[in-house]
Amino acid sequence: MKVDVVLGLQWGDEGKGKIVDVLAKGYPVVARFQGGPNAGHSLHFEDKKFVLHTIPSGVFRKGTLNIIGNGVVIDPIIFREECLQIETNGVPVRERIQISKKAHLILPSHRIIDAASEASKGASKIGSTLKGIGPTYMDKTGRNGLRVGDILADNFLERFGSLKSKHISFLKQFDYTYDINEREAEWLEAIEYLKGFNLVDGEYLINGLLAENKRVLAEGAQGSLLDVDFGSYPFVTSSTTTCAGACTGLGVSPSKIGVVSGIFKAYCTRVGSGPFPTELNDHTGEELRRLGFEFGATTGRPRRTGWLDLVALKYAIMINGVEQLIMMKSDVMDTFDTIKVATGYLVDGAESNEVPFDTFAEVEPVYKEFKGWKRDLTKITEESDLPFEFMTYVRFIEKETGVPIKIISVGPDRDQTIFR
Ligand code: GDP
Ligand code: IMO
Ligand code: MG
């Protein structure tokens, strides 16, 4: 068997949590491969809503094993909070979750460095979620990090103290006031909680499951336009959010990657700083935010909104080798008279179909207009009932990208999902 991958093609918040929860019904294994508590994946079912940050979105499915891969960074405090919340809803978390020993730990001091670094950048800040993601991945690649497996070692506290001291030295460059001990006691308690889980060699576990013919669904966090290499650098996150991240973040060979599904919203959103060519700073943008309830699932910040950008979407499809698309939140535009889609960029007066290297370059989107469908999509369950104008929009995206849209989501609930 192979690892099927579901990942976001825009700037995150495409609806990955919802779709992974829906698809997890057919997968005995779901695995997160990168990111950490910067992610907020929302799930709605049976009139309940959950937001997951570290835990894979298959956790509510009985019989599905959820693996937190080596590519993920874990804040034990946030992980414990998530577990306790879903446990009170009857989910046996210790049975359903296993954690790679090679996943890195977010220390309280990583969060302080994140905040100090952002504060020092002033107006050019990244707009980080301040969860310590960047500093933790810096320590990983800088070969200073602490991993989940390390918590079992006798000298763990010593190593924790040593990394904390390094962070105190590093923080001297910033003019930033902090309390290094804030959260420390709670963090150490949460480390004890973490010890109650199955801490595993994730790469052996996953390859073993594949050898036993078990289907694995890899769940991405963030989106391709936030990828550390291919996103709008430096306004990106610090991990590989693209398909290659599933290999490095789980320990599977590229030859073991199966179907790659790319998720996108029928429009665009972005939270945090950085370029956003199709951004709408007008009434339509406000309507997208209001009707789509576009506020960060992790930070509560209002999300920036704009029209669908096909140049960026095609770029993300290319980088990831996307074979099928999943379109989310079309229902948000149910009342719109007109819908626009960017089909190209004007760069220095010439039309281009490529994302420019210099993401600060002034690009002006070239738009194609569509007539709105002006119908409520949220109760539709069959493709044949979808309005003609809506299907015109869908077919145009399929034609431009050359990739079929296999799932259309028409609301946040599990049941508001149309398979084609
Ligand atoms: P993720 O980070 O990719 O999992 O996405 P988020 O959970 O951060 O944001 C997606 C938001 O849209 C959540 O509030 C979902 O409940 C909601 N959502 C998902 N699919 C749909 C849909 O098709 N229509 C509407 N109206 N909301 C949706
Ligand atoms: P999910 O998985 C949307 C954004 C932040 C910021 C940049 C860097 O829910 O789609 P970081 O905290 O990683 O250093 O922030 O990336 N960002 C996200 N935006 N959805 C996310 O996750 C995000 N995770 C990080 O807003 O611009
Ligand atoms: Mg989110």
XYZ file of C-alpha atoms and ligand atoms in Angstrom:
476
model
C 0.000 0.000 0.000
C 0.934 3.630 -0.380
C 0.628 6.866 1.510
C -2.078 9.116 0.082
C -1.429 12.767 0.812
C -3.917 15.558 1.474
C -2.431 19.025 1.625
C -3.361 22.699 1.372
C -2.578 24.523 -1.881
C -2.962 28.095 -0.641
C -1.901 29.946 2.529
C -3.405 27.425 4.952
C -6.911 27.093 6.414
C -8.267 25.516 3.238
C -10.341 23.046 5.262
C -7.826 20.219 5.659
C -9.206 19.180 9.051
C -12.733 18.742 7.706
C -11.655 16.707 4.689
C -9.196 14.486 6.558
C -11.939 13.718 9.099
C -14.300 12.800 6.233
C -11.723 10.671 4.380
C -10.362 9.039 7.560
C -13.425 6.785 7.539
C -11.695 4.790 4.789
C -8.189 4.825 6.278
C -6.901 2.726 9.172
C -3.999 5.182 9.590
C -3.796 8.995 9.482
C -0.453 10.744 9.970
C 0.566 14.386 10.397
C 3.971 15.048 8.830
C 4.963 18.645 9.592
C 4.075 21.850 11.392
C 2.887 22.056 14.950
C 0.435 24.077 17.008
C 0.570 26.904 14.462
C -2.028 24.734 12.711
C -5.709 24.896 13.603
C -7.776 22.200 11.887
C -11.541 22.476 12.449
C -13.900 19.497 12.456
C -17.706 19.666 12.626
C -19.991 16.712 13.139
C -23.083 15.828 15.155
C -23.488 19.503 16.152
C -20.039 19.508 17.739
C -16.972 21.493 16.729
C -13.339 20.686 17.503
C -10.113 22.475 16.604
C -7.020 20.273 16.443
C -3.491 21.719 16.526
C -1.126 18.766 16.881
C -3.356 15.718 16.737
C -4.178 14.254 13.305
C -7.755 14.784 12.147
C -8.554 11.061 12.024
C -8.721 10.887 15.817
C -12.522 10.839 15.987
C -12.760 7.753 13.782
C -12.993 4.493 15.680
C -10.409 2.054 14.381
C -8.114 4.715 12.920
C -4.580 4.990 14.277
C -3.264 8.561 14.336
C 0.478 9.054 14.054
C 2.307 12.272 14.849
C 5.317 12.032 12.548
C 8.946 13.014 13.074
C 8.462 16.162 10.973
C 6.028 17.639 13.498
C 7.060 19.950 16.347
C 5.164 19.428 19.601
C 4.354 21.791 22.439
C 3.519 19.325 25.238
C 1.237 21.834 26.975
C -0.899 22.368 23.896
C -0.855 18.655 23.094
C -2.103 17.808 26.594
C -4.884 20.430 26.386
C -6.043 18.982 23.068
C -6.001 15.445 24.397
C -7.968 16.325 27.529
C -10.581 18.147 25.484
C -11.223 15.280 23.111
C -10.962 12.689 25.882
C -13.903 14.319 27.667
C -15.804 13.651 24.448
C -15.208 9.942 24.787
C -12.143 9.523 22.556
C -9.599 7.033 23.982
C -6.579 9.171 23.042
C -3.839 6.840 24.261
C -5.229 4.040 22.098
C -5.637 6.174 19.002
C -2.453 8.293 18.996
C 1.188 7.273 18.616
C 4.046 9.760 18.488
C 7.371 9.544 16.689
C 10.316 9.731 19.062
C 12.025 11.865 16.441
C 9.451 14.681 16.570
C 11.014 17.808 18.076
C 9.859 19.529 21.251
C 8.854 23.183 21.438
C 10.330 24.561 24.670
C 8.811 27.519 26.539
C 11.935 29.479 25.535
C 11.283 28.783 21.830
C 8.054 30.736 22.171
C 9.894 33.592 23.838
C 12.428 33.709 20.989
C 9.562 33.700 18.473
C 7.948 36.685 20.219
C 11.252 38.565 20.647
C 12.200 37.996 17.015
C 8.826 39.185 15.744
C 8.882 42.256 18.015
C 12.349 43.167 16.702
C 11.122 43.092 13.093
C 8.556 45.838 13.630
C 6.491 46.485 10.505
C 8.252 43.714 8.561
C 7.198 40.988 11.008
C 6.126 37.624 9.570
C 2.881 37.574 11.506
C 3.887 34.317 13.196
C 1.352 32.504 15.337
C 3.950 32.929 18.152
C 3.851 29.230 18.986
C 7.631 28.873 18.758
C 7.607 27.111 15.397
C 10.475 28.961 13.669
C 12.898 28.758 16.622
C 12.161 25.038 17.136
C 12.877 24.171 13.496
C 16.004 26.379 13.721
C 17.230 24.267 16.624
C 16.346 21.102 14.701
C 18.380 22.053 11.621
C 21.021 23.696 13.823
C 21.367 20.332 15.597
C 20.546 21.621 19.052
C 16.962 20.424 19.429
C 15.335 18.100 21.934
C 13.220 15.269 20.604
C 10.265 13.412 22.060
C 12.406 10.279 22.562
C 14.805 12.320 24.695
C 12.230 12.686 27.456
C 12.885 9.044 28.382
C 16.609 9.642 28.971
C 17.973 9.992 32.513
C 19.700 13.249 31.676
C 16.671 14.895 30.042
C 16.404 17.689 32.613
C 20.076 18.477 32.210
C 19.692 18.706 28.435
C 16.609 20.842 28.842
C 18.568 23.212 31.124
C 21.438 23.376 28.680
C 19.203 24.305 25.725
C 17.392 26.849 27.876
C 20.762 28.461 28.736
C 21.600 28.686 25.037
C 18.287 30.415 24.479
C 18.967 32.911 27.278
C 22.265 33.838 25.582
C 20.551 34.092 22.195
C 17.858 36.366 23.635
C 20.494 38.918 24.725
C 20.518 40.397 21.216
C 16.899 41.505 21.572
C 15.586 44.421 23.535
C 12.790 42.272 24.918
C 11.480 41.694 28.434
C 10.462 38.156 29.334
C 10.098 35.685 32.158
C 12.132 32.600 31.269
C 10.348 30.491 33.873
C 6.839 31.337 32.721
C 5.168 28.057 31.645
C 8.145 25.942 32.708
C 6.465 24.023 35.562
C 3.410 23.401 33.402
C 5.630 22.300 30.509
C 7.476 19.769 32.674
C 4.162 18.391 33.936
C 3.007 18.037 30.356
C 6.215 16.141 29.544
C 5.190 13.608 32.199
C 1.773 13.362 30.524
C 3.479 12.735 27.170
C 5.291 9.748 28.696
C 1.921 7.997 29.002
C 1.705 7.707 25.184
C 3.158 5.168 22.810
C 6.402 6.851 21.724
C 7.501 5.005 18.622
C 9.977 4.726 15.790
C 7.456 6.206 13.411
C 9.334 5.284 10.241
C 9.350 1.576 11.159
C 5.729 1.764 12.252
C 4.476 3.363 9.024
C 6.546 1.229 6.669
C 5.409 -1.832 8.609
C 1.764 -0.820 8.272
C 2.216 -0.260 4.525
C 3.788 -3.698 4.233
C 0.681 -5.113 5.966
C -1.419 -3.495 3.209
C -2.808 -0.749 5.423
C -3.748 2.485 3.696
C -2.150 5.582 5.204
C -3.490 9.111 4.787
C -0.909 11.858 5.344
C -2.377 15.142 6.566
C -0.556 18.346 5.727
C -0.618 21.472 7.829
C -0.404 25.059 6.571
C -0.353 25.351 2.767
C 2.014 25.269 -0.191
C 2.298 29.068 -0.360
C 3.681 28.984 3.201
C 6.307 26.341 2.331
C 9.796 27.306 3.511
C 11.233 26.797 -0.020
C 8.362 27.514 -2.384
C 6.162 29.869 -0.383
C 6.254 33.648 -0.363
C 9.597 33.735 1.457
C 10.329 35.110 4.043
C 6.609 35.299 4.865
C 6.345 31.545 5.290
C 6.396 28.932 8.008
C 9.566 26.962 8.778
C 8.638 23.518 7.461
C 8.155 21.734 4.148
C 4.411 21.960 3.692
C 4.568 20.463 0.206
C 4.338 16.782 -0.717
C 8.063 16.153 -0.221
C 7.459 16.925 3.456
C 5.355 13.761 3.739
C 8.462 11.695 2.880
C 10.855 13.459 5.243
C 8.237 13.996 7.934
C 7.142 10.366 8.128
C 10.138 8.424 6.876
C 8.637 7.014 3.686
C 10.246 6.793 0.271
C 8.893 8.920 -2.626
C 8.031 5.617 -4.341
C 5.558 4.974 -1.494
C 3.552 8.133 -2.172
C 0.134 7.316 -3.643
C -2.578 9.806 -4.626
C -1.845 13.450 -3.864
C -4.999 15.489 -3.235
C -4.789 19.263 -3.091
C -7.305 21.296 -1.136
C -8.239 24.858 -2.049
C -10.918 27.339 -1.130
C -13.115 28.688 -3.930
C -11.523 32.038 -3.014
C -8.314 32.862 -1.105
C -7.380 33.779 2.452
C -4.172 34.552 4.226
C -3.453 35.254 7.886
C -0.255 37.056 8.802
C 1.932 39.277 6.635
C 3.210 38.829 3.081
C 2.172 39.231 -0.532
C -1.384 38.389 -1.599
C -1.962 39.523 -5.200
C -5.751 39.010 -5.305
C -6.438 40.515 -1.872
C -9.668 42.505 -1.569
C -9.517 45.448 0.808
C -13.108 46.395 0.111
C -16.698 45.462 0.903
C -16.445 42.179 -1.063
C -13.397 41.219 1.011
C -15.320 41.966 4.188
C -18.234 39.876 2.953
C -15.924 36.910 2.281
C -14.585 37.256 5.829
C -18.040 37.612 7.385
C -19.804 34.876 5.417
C -16.817 32.495 5.487
C -16.200 33.220 9.163
C -12.585 33.876 8.241
C -10.930 34.242 11.630
C -7.870 32.215 12.615
C -8.669 28.862 14.268
C -5.445 29.162 16.299
C -5.038 32.885 16.962
C -8.512 34.317 16.276
C -6.949 36.942 13.973
C -9.118 38.127 11.072
C -7.969 36.448 7.867
C -7.216 38.562 4.808
C -9.486 37.601 1.900
C -9.435 37.785 -1.892
C -10.382 36.108 -5.167
C -9.125 32.689 -6.266
C -5.638 32.950 -7.784
C -5.107 30.364 -10.547
C -1.469 31.336 -11.132
C -0.645 30.458 -7.531
C -2.927 27.387 -7.601
C -1.251 25.970 -10.716
C 2.148 26.588 -9.138
C 1.133 24.621 -6.017
C -0.305 21.805 -8.180
C 3.017 21.586 -10.041
C 5.215 21.517 -6.928
C 3.081 18.846 -5.263
C 2.185 16.699 -8.264
C -1.498 17.074 -7.381
C -3.679 14.516 -9.166
C -7.025 15.502 -7.738
C -8.494 18.652 -6.298
C -10.856 19.239 -3.405
C -12.752 22.531 -3.497
C -13.965 24.072 -0.243
C -16.300 26.818 0.900
C -17.982 27.624 -2.426
C -21.169 28.177 -0.384
C -19.588 31.315 1.066
C -20.125 33.018 -2.314
C -23.754 31.870 -2.700
C -25.113 35.438 -2.649
C -22.489 37.042 -4.908
C -23.615 38.569 -8.242
C -20.157 38.225 -9.746
C -17.161 36.049 -8.952
C -13.684 36.791 -10.207
C -10.683 34.522 -10.722
C -7.122 35.629 -11.437
C -5.857 33.874 -14.561
C -2.557 35.747 -14.936
C -0.349 38.467 -13.453
C 0.759 41.679 -15.089
C 4.418 42.052 -14.176
C 6.042 45.259 -15.427
C 3.260 45.594 -18.006
C 3.599 42.060 -19.445
C 1.226 39.180 -18.685
C 2.764 36.188 -16.941
C 1.482 32.828 -15.768
C 4.242 32.293 -13.260
C 4.774 33.234 -9.641
C 7.700 35.688 -9.678
C 10.854 35.059 -7.619
C 10.612 38.414 -5.939
C 7.387 38.047 -4.072
C 7.493 41.769 -3.297
C 7.279 42.565 -6.995
C 4.166 44.521 -7.826
C 1.970 42.087 -9.692
C -1.431 43.086 -10.918
C -3.848 40.185 -11.355
C -5.668 39.705 -14.657
C -9.234 38.608 -13.884
C -11.913 36.563 -15.575
C -15.457 37.199 -14.354
C -18.164 34.636 -13.674
C -21.840 35.071 -13.046
C -22.803 34.149 -9.467
C -25.107 31.126 -8.955
C -27.272 32.927 -6.377
C -28.474 29.703 -4.808
C -27.960 28.102 -1.417
C -25.476 25.258 -1.936
C -25.331 24.128 1.677
C -28.109 21.536 1.480
C -27.131 20.043 -1.860
C -25.875 16.475 -1.654
C -25.742 15.411 -5.317
C -23.600 16.803 -8.102
C -26.597 16.793 -10.451
C -28.369 19.358 -8.226
C -25.539 21.881 -8.365
C -26.488 25.072 -10.266
C -25.339 25.556 -13.865
C -23.391 28.772 -13.094
C -21.581 27.009 -10.268
C -20.622 24.088 -12.502
C -19.342 26.575 -15.093
C -16.969 27.908 -12.409
C -15.912 24.355 -11.441
C -15.281 23.291 -15.058
C -13.273 26.421 -15.763
C -10.933 25.659 -12.836
C -10.592 22.049 -14.000
C -9.806 23.157 -17.545
C -7.233 25.760 -16.467
C -5.448 23.462 -14.009
C -5.894 20.213 -15.953
C -6.816 18.475 -12.690
C -10.258 17.059 -11.780
C -12.129 18.399 -8.759
C -13.174 15.191 -6.998
C -14.790 16.601 -3.862
C -16.858 19.760 -3.408
C -17.481 20.940 0.145
C -20.585 23.057 0.687
C -20.449 23.652 4.434
C -18.343 22.918 7.522
C -20.149 19.719 8.516
C -18.929 16.237 7.630
C -22.173 15.656 5.764
C -21.873 18.757 3.576
C -19.514 16.983 1.209
C -20.225 16.076 -2.413
C -18.135 13.309 -3.992
C -17.917 13.362 -7.780
P -7.600 23.897 8.034
O -6.551 24.595 8.827
O -7.181 23.704 6.620
O -8.066 22.622 8.652
O -8.848 24.886 7.993
P -9.446 25.712 9.236
O -10.165 24.775 10.118
O -8.409 26.567 9.851
O -10.416 26.699 8.484
C -11.448 26.251 7.664
C -12.771 26.814 8.219
O -13.784 26.666 7.268
C -13.250 26.077 9.449
O -13.951 26.970 10.276
C -14.186 25.024 8.864
O -15.167 24.607 9.781
C -14.811 25.793 7.743
N -15.211 25.013 6.560
C -14.612 23.918 6.026
N -15.217 23.560 4.865
C -16.211 24.453 4.676
C -17.174 24.635 3.632
O -17.205 23.934 2.632
N -18.030 25.691 3.772
C -18.012 26.525 4.852
N -18.885 27.514 4.896
N -17.102 26.370 5.845
C -16.222 25.368 5.749
P -3.291 25.477 9.158
O -2.662 24.107 9.280
C -2.803 29.686 8.164
C 1.104 31.483 8.997
C 1.173 32.540 10.069
C 2.309 33.384 9.567
C 3.264 32.350 8.986
C 4.361 31.905 9.927
O -4.385 25.708 10.127
O -3.676 25.755 7.742
P 4.479 30.412 12.107
O 3.677 30.463 13.379
O 4.400 29.132 11.383
O 5.879 30.870 12.317
O 3.806 31.537 11.167
O 2.466 31.230 8.651
N 0.519 30.194 9.419
C -0.702 29.781 9.070
N -1.673 30.400 8.360
N -2.986 28.434 8.596
C -2.019 27.787 9.280
O -2.111 26.479 9.605
C -0.826 28.480 9.585
N 0.308 28.174 10.251
C 1.124 29.230 10.126
O -0.043 33.260 10.150
O 1.878 34.201 8.507
Mg -6.347 26.266 10.061
